């Protein structure tokens, strides 16, 4: 099997997507030693070669972060380009969507889009892995990421053995689908004392944008 990976994070090689796919490939290479090509869609000047690599791939995995409940523009651009290809034989394609918010439910809408995309382009759809709560993995100590990374390694191992995602691990990774009532209550308390926005506010301040945080640039003007 010749697997090709497409990383759709605008953060390129500094991305969480890269970290997760590396864990996946650790497991994958325990079973299969065929080299895996990885393409970074953030290198948009190389779009033509990314599209060609997709055309030539036997099995492709496209991994990307959830951006504003959907996908980064570079991923949409890539989809529009590969939609122009002529598929003589059905391509086998799987997706991994990972996000900042802990609840996997946020990514289930783009999952429906990916299913439809695969259907329209006559792909053999290998499913979508969804994982929430990924943002902090670059700063977490190893003991906090171990469980997640082990799961991705097992996912890769299973993929190399079966040429598809493990339904069981897929199910485990999309937990929590929604926060429990207790967690929601706790979260609301933290929100009321301003703790949930601490990180985001510090970023806004760093970028001198704190005063603009309630701007609505697309709202209809009330001045007319
Ligand atoms: C512009 C932008 C929009 C985002 N939108 C969402 C979102 O709608 N929902 C969510 O859960 N996370 C969102 N995130 C968080 C990313 O999905 C999350 O940090 C992800 O792990 C980043 O992966 P990467 O390092 O591979 O790009 C957003 C991040 C950015 C920068």
Tab-separated table of C-alpha atoms and ligand atoms in Angstrom:
chain	number	residue	atom	x	y	z
A	1	UNK	CA	0.000	0.000	0.000
A	2	UNK	CA	1.243	3.456	-0.888
A	3	UNK	CA	-0.065	6.040	1.569
A	4	UNK	CA	0.204	9.770	0.960
A	5	UNK	CA	-0.580	12.318	3.667
A	6	UNK	CA	-1.749	15.891	3.119
A	7	UNK	CA	-1.371	18.252	6.070
A	8	UNK	CA	-3.838	21.144	5.765
A	9	UNK	CA	-2.670	23.245	8.692
A	10	UNK	CA	-1.677	26.845	7.939
A	11	UNK	CA	0.916	26.353	10.707
A	12	UNK	CA	2.734	24.023	8.359
A	13	UNK	CA	5.544	22.093	10.137
A	14	UNK	CA	4.813	23.769	13.469
A	15	UNK	CA	1.319	22.335	13.553
A	16	UNK	CA	-0.542	20.030	15.883
A	17	UNK	CA	-1.603	18.196	12.732
A	18	UNK	CA	2.071	17.354	12.125
A	19	UNK	CA	2.475	16.027	15.657
A	20	UNK	CA	-0.624	13.834	15.410
A	21	UNK	CA	0.288	12.448	12.014
A	22	UNK	CA	3.799	11.658	13.258
A	23	UNK	CA	2.273	9.591	16.065
A	24	UNK	CA	-0.026	7.897	13.557
A	25	UNK	CA	2.971	7.067	11.361
A	26	UNK	CA	4.959	5.657	14.293
A	27	UNK	CA	2.280	2.995	14.611
A	28	UNK	CA	1.892	2.654	10.846
A	29	UNK	CA	5.597	1.969	10.323
A	30	UNK	CA	5.593	-0.769	12.956
A	31	UNK	CA	3.587	-2.736	10.409
A	32	UNK	CA	4.446	-1.303	7.007
A	33	UNK	CA	7.869	-0.007	5.996
A	34	UNK	CA	6.791	1.581	2.701
A	35	UNK	CA	7.758	5.275	2.905
A	36	UNK	CA	4.902	7.739	3.274
A	37	UNK	CA	5.055	11.088	1.476
A	38	UNK	CA	3.763	14.047	3.458
A	39	UNK	CA	2.631	17.199	1.693
A	40	UNK	CA	2.098	20.499	3.471
A	41	UNK	CA	-0.740	22.410	1.834
A	42	UNK	CA	0.464	25.617	3.510
A	43	UNK	CA	3.172	25.698	0.834
A	44	UNK	CA	0.619	27.039	-1.608
A	45	UNK	CA	3.193	27.670	-4.328
A	46	UNK	CA	3.475	23.874	-4.524
A	47	UNK	CA	-0.254	23.292	-5.050
A	48	UNK	CA	0.308	21.808	-8.513
A	49	UNK	CA	2.679	19.180	-7.108
A	50	UNK	CA	0.298	18.468	-4.191
A	51	UNK	CA	-2.522	17.861	-6.643
A	52	UNK	CA	-0.287	15.627	-8.761
A	53	UNK	CA	0.734	13.671	-5.637
A	54	UNK	CA	-2.939	13.216	-4.799
A	55	UNK	CA	-3.665	12.050	-8.343
A	56	UNK	CA	-0.917	9.442	-8.072
A	57	UNK	CA	-1.694	8.275	-4.540
A	58	UNK	CA	-3.317	4.926	-3.845
A	59	UNK	CA	-4.572	5.865	-0.403
A	60	UNK	CA	-4.637	9.411	0.906
A	61	UNK	CA	-5.169	10.836	4.368
A	62	UNK	CA	-6.006	14.514	4.618
A	63	UNK	CA	-5.538	15.985	8.090
A	64	UNK	CA	-6.524	19.524	9.013
A	65	UNK	CA	-7.516	21.709	11.993
A	66	UNK	CA	-11.067	22.912	12.391
A	67	UNK	CA	-11.143	26.596	11.490
A	68	UNK	CA	-14.288	28.552	12.337
A	69	UNK	CA	-16.328	25.352	12.391
A	70	UNK	CA	-15.060	24.371	8.979
A	71	UNK	CA	-11.703	24.065	7.223
A	72	UNK	CA	-8.760	26.395	6.546
A	73	UNK	CA	-8.882	28.150	3.163
A	74	UNK	CA	-5.822	26.239	1.923
A	75	UNK	CA	-7.751	22.984	2.406
A	76	UNK	CA	-10.791	24.314	0.536
A	77	UNK	CA	-8.471	25.453	-2.244
A	78	UNK	CA	-6.929	21.967	-2.392
A	79	UNK	CA	-10.384	20.352	-2.558
A	80	UNK	CA	-11.358	22.648	-5.410
A	81	UNK	CA	-8.182	21.693	-7.289
A	82	UNK	CA	-8.536	17.927	-6.795
A	83	UNK	CA	-12.194	18.183	-7.839
A	84	UNK	CA	-10.944	19.089	-11.313
A	85	UNK	CA	-9.096	15.777	-11.706
A	86	UNK	CA	-10.446	12.951	-13.775
A	87	UNK	CA	-10.727	9.865	-11.569
A	88	UNK	CA	-10.546	6.727	-13.687
A	89	UNK	CA	-10.511	4.468	-10.632
A	90	UNK	CA	-12.006	5.355	-7.236
A	91	UNK	CA	-9.452	6.889	-4.913
A	92	UNK	CA	-9.369	5.777	-1.301
A	93	UNK	CA	-9.429	8.778	0.997
A	94	UNK	CA	-9.664	9.235	4.771
A	95	UNK	CA	-9.796	12.450	6.787
A	96	UNK	CA	-8.604	13.546	10.225
A	97	UNK	CA	-10.135	16.698	11.671
A	98	UNK	CA	-8.729	17.983	14.951
A	99	UNK	CA	-9.825	21.039	16.863
A	100	UNK	CA	-9.276	23.333	19.811
A	101	UNK	CA	-12.652	23.005	21.537
A	102	UNK	CA	-12.893	19.795	23.522
A	103	UNK	CA	-16.285	18.703	22.141
A	104	UNK	CA	-16.062	16.623	18.979
A	105	UNK	CA	-19.545	17.715	17.958
A	106	UNK	CA	-18.103	20.893	16.402
A	107	UNK	CA	-16.369	18.833	13.721
A	108	UNK	CA	-19.353	16.663	12.836
A	109	UNK	CA	-20.695	19.288	10.423
A	110	UNK	CA	-17.530	19.404	8.333
A	111	UNK	CA	-17.546	15.602	8.534
A	112	UNK	CA	-20.848	15.651	6.625
A	113	UNK	CA	-19.246	17.916	4.037
A	114	UNK	CA	-16.311	15.495	3.680
A	115	UNK	CA	-18.672	12.554	3.215
A	116	UNK	CA	-20.514	14.426	0.487
A	117	UNK	CA	-17.263	15.549	-1.135
A	118	UNK	CA	-16.056	11.946	-1.257
A	119	UNK	CA	-19.356	10.818	-2.763
A	120	UNK	CA	-19.344	13.531	-5.420
A	121	UNK	CA	-15.734	12.865	-6.410
A	122	UNK	CA	-16.329	9.132	-6.489
A	123	UNK	CA	-13.802	8.430	-3.724
A	124	UNK	CA	-13.892	5.355	-1.601
A	125	UNK	CA	-14.542	7.171	1.675
A	126	UNK	CA	-12.475	5.697	4.525
A	127	UNK	CA	-14.165	7.802	7.180
A	128	UNK	CA	-13.283	10.820	9.278
A	129	UNK	CA	-11.389	10.759	12.544
A	130	UNK	CA	-12.429	13.599	14.829
A	131	UNK	CA	-10.420	14.736	17.821
A	132	UNK	CA	-11.229	17.770	19.946
A	133	UNK	CA	-9.172	19.475	22.652
A	134	UNK	CA	-5.914	19.356	20.701
A	135	UNK	CA	-4.719	22.968	20.929
A	136	UNK	CA	-2.544	22.563	24.019
A	137	UNK	CA	-0.570	19.481	22.951
A	138	UNK	CA	2.570	21.423	22.072
A	139	UNK	CA	2.961	22.732	25.617
A	140	UNK	CA	1.628	19.774	27.583
A	141	UNK	CA	4.051	17.528	29.471
A	142	UNK	CA	4.414	14.017	27.944
A	143	UNK	CA	2.288	12.405	30.657
A	144	UNK	CA	-0.682	14.511	29.508
A	145	UNK	CA	-0.380	13.617	25.840
A	146	UNK	CA	0.570	9.947	26.265
A	147	UNK	CA	-2.982	8.569	26.045
A	148	UNK	CA	-3.754	10.595	22.935
A	149	UNK	CA	-0.486	9.747	21.203
A	150	UNK	CA	-0.873	6.033	22.041
A	151	UNK	CA	-4.320	6.112	20.411
A	152	UNK	CA	-2.942	7.736	17.275
A	153	UNK	CA	-0.151	5.153	17.138
A	154	UNK	CA	-2.705	2.354	17.426
A	155	UNK	CA	-4.813	4.028	14.768
A	156	UNK	CA	-1.788	4.040	12.441
A	157	UNK	CA	-0.972	0.439	13.216
A	158	UNK	CA	-4.528	-0.645	12.460
A	159	UNK	CA	-4.549	1.430	9.279
A	160	UNK	CA	-1.395	-0.277	8.005
A	161	UNK	CA	-2.891	-3.689	8.732
A	162	UNK	CA	-6.396	-3.103	7.420
A	163	UNK	CA	-6.148	-0.113	5.045
A	164	UNK	CA	-8.922	1.635	6.951
A	165	UNK	CA	-9.519	3.384	10.276
A	166	UNK	CA	-10.384	1.326	13.329
A	167	UNK	CA	-14.050	1.988	14.119
A	168	UNK	CA	-13.349	1.388	17.805
A	169	UNK	CA	-10.524	3.961	18.051
A	170	UNK	CA	-12.517	6.368	15.882
A	171	UNK	CA	-15.340	6.134	18.441
A	172	UNK	CA	-12.976	6.595	21.407
A	173	UNK	CA	-11.279	9.643	19.885
A	174	UNK	CA	-14.503	11.548	19.359
A	175	UNK	CA	-15.171	11.670	23.078
A	176	UNK	CA	-16.478	13.844	24.549
A	177	UNK	CA	-18.953	14.445	21.761
A	178	UNK	CA	-20.582	16.971	24.080
A	179	UNK	CA	-19.570	18.088	27.558
A	180	UNK	CA	-21.465	16.554	30.446
A	181	UNK	CA	-23.859	18.754	32.449
A	182	UNK	CA	-21.345	18.875	35.318
A	183	UNK	CA	-18.483	19.989	33.064
A	184	UNK	CA	-20.748	22.611	31.489
A	185	UNK	CA	-21.630	23.938	34.927
A	186	UNK	CA	-17.964	24.087	35.915
A	187	UNK	CA	-17.122	25.799	32.643
A	188	UNK	CA	-19.821	28.414	33.213
A	189	UNK	CA	-18.415	29.175	36.660
A	190	UNK	CA	-14.928	29.592	35.179
A	191	UNK	CA	-16.425	31.808	32.475
A	192	UNK	CA	-18.140	34.022	35.045
A	193	UNK	CA	-14.855	34.615	36.868
A	194	UNK	CA	-13.129	35.340	33.557
A	195	UNK	CA	-10.783	32.346	33.566
A	196	UNK	CA	-11.895	30.817	30.253
A	197	UNK	CA	-10.886	33.927	28.317
A	198	UNK	CA	-7.537	34.467	30.008
A	199	UNK	CA	-5.434	32.909	27.230
A	200	UNK	CA	-7.411	34.507	24.384
A	201	UNK	CA	-7.404	37.928	26.032
A	202	UNK	CA	-3.650	37.784	26.542
A	203	UNK	CA	-3.261	37.033	22.821
A	204	UNK	CA	-5.568	39.895	21.887
A	205	UNK	CA	-3.537	42.232	24.095
A	206	UNK	CA	-0.268	40.969	22.647
A	207	UNK	CA	-1.588	41.849	19.199
A	208	UNK	CA	-2.999	45.189	20.314
A	209	UNK	CA	-6.500	44.038	19.354
A	210	UNK	CA	-8.162	43.771	22.779
A	211	UNK	CA	-10.209	46.943	22.282
A	212	UNK	CA	-11.574	45.522	19.008
A	213	UNK	CA	-12.753	42.230	20.486
A	214	UNK	CA	-16.460	42.959	20.032
A	215	UNK	CA	-16.138	44.383	16.502
A	216	UNK	CA	-18.675	43.181	13.947
A	217	UNK	CA	-17.123	44.175	10.622
A	218	UNK	CA	-19.828	42.379	8.609
A	219	UNK	CA	-22.820	43.596	10.617
A	220	UNK	CA	-25.226	45.869	8.790
A	221	UNK	CA	-24.512	49.453	9.626
A	222	UNK	CA	-26.971	51.054	12.028
A	223	UNK	CA	-25.958	54.507	10.823
A	224	UNK	CA	-28.049	54.398	7.609
B	1	LIG	C1	-8.284	30.993	12.765
B	1	LIG	C2	-8.578	29.832	13.683
B	1	LIG	C3	-9.884	29.348	13.763
B	1	LIG	C4	-10.183	28.267	14.617
B	1	LIG	N1	-11.472	27.831	14.693
B	1	LIG	C5	-11.771	26.800	15.535
B	1	LIG	C6	-13.118	26.340	15.649
B	1	LIG	O1	-14.045	26.828	15.016
B	1	LIG	N2	-13.365	25.335	16.515
B	1	LIG	C7	-12.368	24.742	17.269
B	1	LIG	O2	-12.671	23.830	18.034
B	1	LIG	N3	-11.079	25.161	17.160
B	1	LIG	C8	-10.761	26.173	16.311
B	1	LIG	N4	-9.458	26.599	16.198
B	1	LIG	C9	-8.407	25.880	16.954
B	1	LIG	C10	-7.657	24.869	16.071
B	1	LIG	O3	-8.526	23.971	15.433
B	1	LIG	C11	-6.706	24.056	16.965
B	1	LIG	O4	-5.869	24.932	17.639
B	1	LIG	C12	-5.880	23.059	16.183
B	1	LIG	O5	-5.294	22.115	17.070
B	1	LIG	C13	-4.755	23.731	15.393
B	1	LIG	O6	-4.103	22.739	14.643
B	1	LIG	P1	-2.799	23.012	13.771
B	1	LIG	O7	-1.694	23.396	14.733
B	1	LIG	O8	-2.546	21.722	13.088
B	1	LIG	O9	-3.136	24.109	12.825
B	1	LIG	C14	-9.144	27.664	15.383
B	1	LIG	C15	-7.842	28.163	15.286
B	1	LIG	C16	-7.558	29.235	14.469
B	1	LIG	C17	-6.146	29.764	14.406
